Amino acid sequence: MKINGVFLVAQCLLSFLLVNVAQAQTKEAFPNKPLKIIVTYPAGGPTDAVARILAPRLSIRFGQTVIVENKSGAAGNIGTLEVVRSNPDGYTVGLIAPTLSVNPSLYSKMSFDTFKDLVGITQHVGLQYALITNKNFPAKNAAEFVALAKSSAKPLSYGTWGIGSHAHLAGALLAQKLGVEMLHVPYKGAAPAMQDLIGGQFDFMFDSVASSIPQIKGGNVKVLALSGTYPITSLPSVPSLGQTV
C-alpha cells in the first residue's frame, strides 16, 4: 500500500511542514528539488486560486520551486488518482475538495481507495458560498428566489463544477428544502460554469465568495444570499440563505 500526501480543501504551510518533519528523519535533506501541488479542478476556480496563492509563498519558505498542476475531471477523481500514483516521497501533494469524501458513494467503481491510499495532512480554509444569478434573473433577493423556485412552471437550473461537488450538493439540498425539482448542469470547472451563468445558459449557481466577488462587483451577476451564518465584510448587506429557507 502506498500512502501519499493530500490536501483536504485549501491547505496551507502546515501541510508541507508535516511532510518536512517526516523527511527530516532521513539522511537526505528535504526538500532538495521542486515540489508539486496537484489541483483536482481546472484553473480559475476557488481550489486553484488557493493553490496559486500558496505556491509562491511555499517556494520562499522552502527555497524550492513549487509547481501547480491542474488535473481535472470526474469530480476530482482524475487528479486524486495522479496523487495516488505518485512517488510517496513528499514531493507531490494534492489540493483536493470535499468531494473526496463523497465520491465513494457517487461512483460505483474507483481506481483507488480514498481511505487506504491517501492520508489527510491538514484542513485549513473554510469557504462561504454565494448564491448568484445572471444579472437579468427576475428575483432580486433570496425571498423572491424562493417564491420563484416554488411557482415556476419549469424547474430552475443551476450550474456547478461537477457531479458530487459541494456546489452540486448545495443545490440538491436547496431543492430538497424547498420541496421542488431543480435541474443540475455540471461543468468541468467553476470558471466555465461562471461564464455560462453570465451568458444566461442556466439560472443560478453556488460559487465561493472569493471567486464570485469580481463578477458581482462588475455587475455581471447578482448575489442573493450567502451559505454561512456570519457576515462577509465585502458583502455586508447580503443575508444568509438560512434566514430565508
PDB file of C-alpha atoms in Angstrom, residues 40-148:
ATOM      1  CA  THR A  40      -8.099  18.415  -8.898  1.00  0.00           C
ATOM      2  CA  TYR A  41     -10.088  21.168 -10.649  1.00  0.00           C
ATOM      3  CA  PRO A  42      -9.327  23.437 -13.635  1.00  0.00           C
ATOM      4  CA  ALA A  43      -7.635  26.810 -13.405  1.00  0.00           C
ATOM      5  CA  GLY A  44      -9.887  29.676 -12.411  1.00  0.00           C
ATOM      6  CA  GLY A  45     -11.870  28.035  -9.607  1.00  0.00           C
ATOM      7  CA  PRO A  46     -11.570  28.507  -5.819  1.00  0.00           C
ATOM      8  CA  THR A  47      -9.384  25.439  -5.249  1.00  0.00           C
ATOM      9  CA  ASP A  48      -6.963  26.549  -7.954  1.00  0.00           C
ATOM     10  CA  ALA A  49      -6.945  30.108  -6.586  1.00  0.00           C
ATOM     11  CA  VAL A  50      -5.782  28.884  -3.186  1.00  0.00           C
ATOM     12  CA  ALA A  51      -3.006  26.833  -4.773  1.00  0.00           C
ATOM     13  CA  ARG A  52      -1.797  29.859  -6.772  1.00  0.00           C
ATOM     14  CA  ILE A  53      -1.612  31.907  -3.572  1.00  0.00           C
ATOM     15  CA  LEU A  54       0.218  29.190  -1.655  1.00  0.00           C
ATOM     16  CA  ALA A  55       2.781  28.179  -4.268  1.00  0.00           C
ATOM     17  CA  PRO A  56       4.988  31.323  -4.300  1.00  0.00           C
ATOM     18  CA  ARG A  57       4.907  31.609  -0.518  1.00  0.00           C
ATOM     19  CA  LEU A  58       5.913  27.992  -0.096  1.00  0.00           C
ATOM     20  CA  SER A  59       8.681  28.493  -2.653  1.00  0.00           C
ATOM     21  CA  ILE A  60      10.123  31.241  -0.456  1.00  0.00           C
ATOM     22  CA  ARG A  61       9.730  29.121   2.680  1.00  0.00           C
ATOM     23  CA  PHE A  62      11.488  26.063   1.259  1.00  0.00           C
ATOM     24  CA  GLY A  63      13.837  27.612  -1.259  1.00  0.00           C
ATOM     25  CA  GLN A  64      12.461  25.379  -3.993  1.00  0.00           C
ATOM     26  CA  THR A  65      10.080  25.884  -6.897  1.00  0.00           C
ATOM     27  CA  VAL A  66       6.508  24.815  -6.119  1.00  0.00           C
ATOM     28  CA  ILE A  67       4.642  23.838  -9.284  1.00  0.00           C
ATOM     29  CA  VAL A  68       0.843  23.947  -9.537  1.00  0.00           C
ATOM     30  CA  GLU A  69      -0.549  21.344 -11.921  1.00  0.00           C
ATOM     31  CA  ASN A  70      -4.252  21.120 -12.760  1.00  0.00           C
ATOM     32  CA  LYS A  71      -5.618  17.607 -13.277  1.00  0.00           C
ATOM     33  CA  SER A  72      -9.384  17.913 -13.507  1.00  0.00           C
ATOM     34  CA  GLY A  73     -12.230  15.560 -14.294  1.00  0.00           C
ATOM     35  CA  ALA A  74     -14.590  13.024 -12.713  1.00  0.00           C
ATOM     36  CA  ALA A  75     -15.349  15.246  -9.703  1.00  0.00           C
ATOM     37  CA  GLY A  76     -11.684  15.324  -8.724  1.00  0.00           C
ATOM     38  CA  ASN A  77     -11.022  11.602  -9.165  1.00  0.00           C
ATOM     39  CA  ILE A  78      -8.579  12.042 -12.061  1.00  0.00           C
ATOM     40  CA  GLY A  79      -6.314  14.410 -10.164  1.00  0.00           C
ATOM     41  CA  THR A  80      -6.599  12.383  -6.984  1.00  0.00           C
ATOM     42  CA  LEU A  81      -5.523   9.249  -8.868  1.00  0.00           C
ATOM     43  CA  GLU A  82      -2.453  11.180 -10.035  1.00  0.00           C
ATOM     44  CA  VAL A  83      -1.585  11.787  -6.375  1.00  0.00           C
ATOM     45  CA  VAL A  84      -2.171   8.125  -5.526  1.00  0.00           C
ATOM     46  CA  ARG A  85       0.180   7.029  -8.324  1.00  0.00           C
ATOM     47  CA  SER A  86       2.909   9.494  -7.396  1.00  0.00           C
ATOM     48  CA  ASN A  87       6.062   8.527  -5.549  1.00  0.00           C
ATOM     49  CA  PRO A  88       5.212   8.837  -1.818  1.00  0.00           C
ATOM     50  CA  ASP A  89       8.283  10.920  -1.026  1.00  0.00           C
ATOM     51  CA  GLY A  90       6.562  14.142  -0.002  1.00  0.00           C
ATOM     52  CA  TYR A  91       7.270  15.987  -3.241  1.00  0.00           C
ATOM     53  CA  THR A  92       3.768  15.563  -4.666  1.00  0.00           C
ATOM     54  CA  VAL A  93       0.686  16.560  -2.704  1.00  0.00           C
ATOM     55  CA  GLY A  94      -2.903  17.177  -3.704  1.00  0.00           C
ATOM     56  CA  LEU A  95      -5.132  20.179  -3.147  1.00  0.00           C
ATOM     57  CA  ILE A  96      -8.436  18.369  -3.041  1.00  0.00           C
ATOM     58  CA  ALA A  97     -12.015  19.489  -2.425  1.00  0.00           C
ATOM     59  CA  PRO A  98     -14.518  17.812  -0.056  1.00  0.00           C
ATOM     60  CA  THR A  99     -15.801  15.740  -2.979  1.00  0.00           C
ATOM     61  CA  LEU A 100     -13.058  13.331  -1.955  1.00  0.00           C
ATOM     62  CA  SER A 101     -15.206  12.173   0.957  1.00  0.00           C
ATOM     63  CA  VAL A 102     -18.435  11.724  -1.011  1.00  0.00           C
ATOM     64  CA  ASN A 103     -17.130  10.297  -4.288  1.00  0.00           C
ATOM     65  CA  PRO A 104     -17.054   6.697  -2.987  1.00  0.00           C
ATOM     66  CA  SER A 105     -20.831   6.998  -2.577  1.00  0.00           C
ATOM     67  CA  LEU A 106     -21.334   8.550  -6.020  1.00  0.00           C
ATOM     68  CA  TYR A 107     -19.062   6.332  -8.127  1.00  0.00           C
ATOM     69  CA  SER A 108     -19.566   2.570  -8.147  1.00  0.00           C
ATOM     70  CA  LYS A 109     -16.045   1.959  -9.470  1.00  0.00           C
ATOM     71  CA  MET A 110     -12.993   3.979  -8.470  1.00  0.00           C
ATOM     72  CA  SER A 111      -9.331   3.340  -9.293  1.00  0.00           C
ATOM     73  CA  PHE A 112      -8.214   3.990  -5.737  1.00  0.00           C
ATOM     74  CA  ASP A 113      -9.428   3.628  -2.173  1.00  0.00           C
ATOM     75  CA  THR A 114      -9.874   7.066  -0.643  1.00  0.00           C
ATOM     76  CA  PHE A 115      -9.361   5.815   2.889  1.00  0.00           C
ATOM     77  CA  LYS A 116      -6.474   3.406   2.243  1.00  0.00           C
ATOM     78  CA  ASP A 117      -4.410   5.053  -0.489  1.00  0.00           C
ATOM     79  CA  LEU A 118      -4.394   8.612   0.836  1.00  0.00           C
ATOM     80  CA  VAL A 119      -3.639  10.348   4.091  1.00  0.00           C
ATOM     81  CA  GLY A 120      -5.024  13.747   5.010  1.00  0.00           C
ATOM     82  CA  ILE A 121      -2.399  16.244   6.141  1.00  0.00           C
ATOM     83  CA  THR A 122      -4.489  19.174   7.300  1.00  0.00           C
ATOM     84  CA  GLN A 123      -7.554  21.269   6.594  1.00  0.00           C
ATOM     85  CA  HIS A 124      -7.066  24.997   6.525  1.00  0.00           C
ATOM     86  CA  VAL A 125      -9.701  27.101   4.790  1.00  0.00           C
ATOM     87  CA  GLY A 126     -13.441  27.172   5.279  1.00  0.00           C
ATOM     88  CA  LEU A 127     -15.229  28.900   2.416  1.00  0.00           C
ATOM     89  CA  GLN A 128     -18.568  30.644   2.329  1.00  0.00           C
ATOM     90  CA  TYR A 129     -20.563  30.233  -0.834  1.00  0.00           C
ATOM     91  CA  ALA A 130     -22.726  32.790  -2.568  1.00  0.00           C
ATOM     92  CA  LEU A 131     -25.980  32.036  -4.335  1.00  0.00           C
ATOM     93  CA  ILE A 132     -25.558  34.036  -7.531  1.00  0.00           C
ATOM     94  CA  THR A 133     -27.727  34.504 -10.596  1.00  0.00           C
ATOM     95  CA  ASN A 134     -27.497  36.016 -14.043  1.00  0.00           C
ATOM     96  CA  LYS A 135     -27.892  39.809 -13.839  1.00  0.00           C
ATOM     97  CA  ASN A 136     -31.228  39.579 -15.688  1.00  0.00           C
ATOM     98  CA  PHE A 137     -32.685  36.894 -13.420  1.00  0.00           C
ATOM     99  CA  PRO A 138     -36.090  38.172 -12.203  1.00  0.00           C
ATOM    100  CA  ALA A 139     -35.549  37.597  -8.467  1.00  0.00           C
ATOM    101  CA  LYS A 140     -33.861  40.482  -6.632  1.00  0.00           C
ATOM    102  CA  ASN A 141     -33.370  38.784  -3.256  1.00  0.00           C
ATOM    103  CA  ALA A 142     -33.496  35.381  -1.571  1.00  0.00           C
ATOM    104  CA  ALA A 143     -37.204  35.609  -0.710  1.00  0.00           C
ATOM    105  CA  GLU A 144     -38.119  36.325  -4.332  1.00  0.00           C
ATOM    106  CA  PHE A 145     -35.824  33.496  -5.445  1.00  0.00           C
ATOM    107  CA  VAL A 146     -37.609  31.022  -3.165  1.00  0.00           C
ATOM    108  CA  ALA A 147     -41.015  32.201  -4.364  1.00  0.00           C
ATOM    109  CA  LEU A 148     -39.937  31.865  -7.991  1.00  0.00           C
TER     110      LEU A 148
END
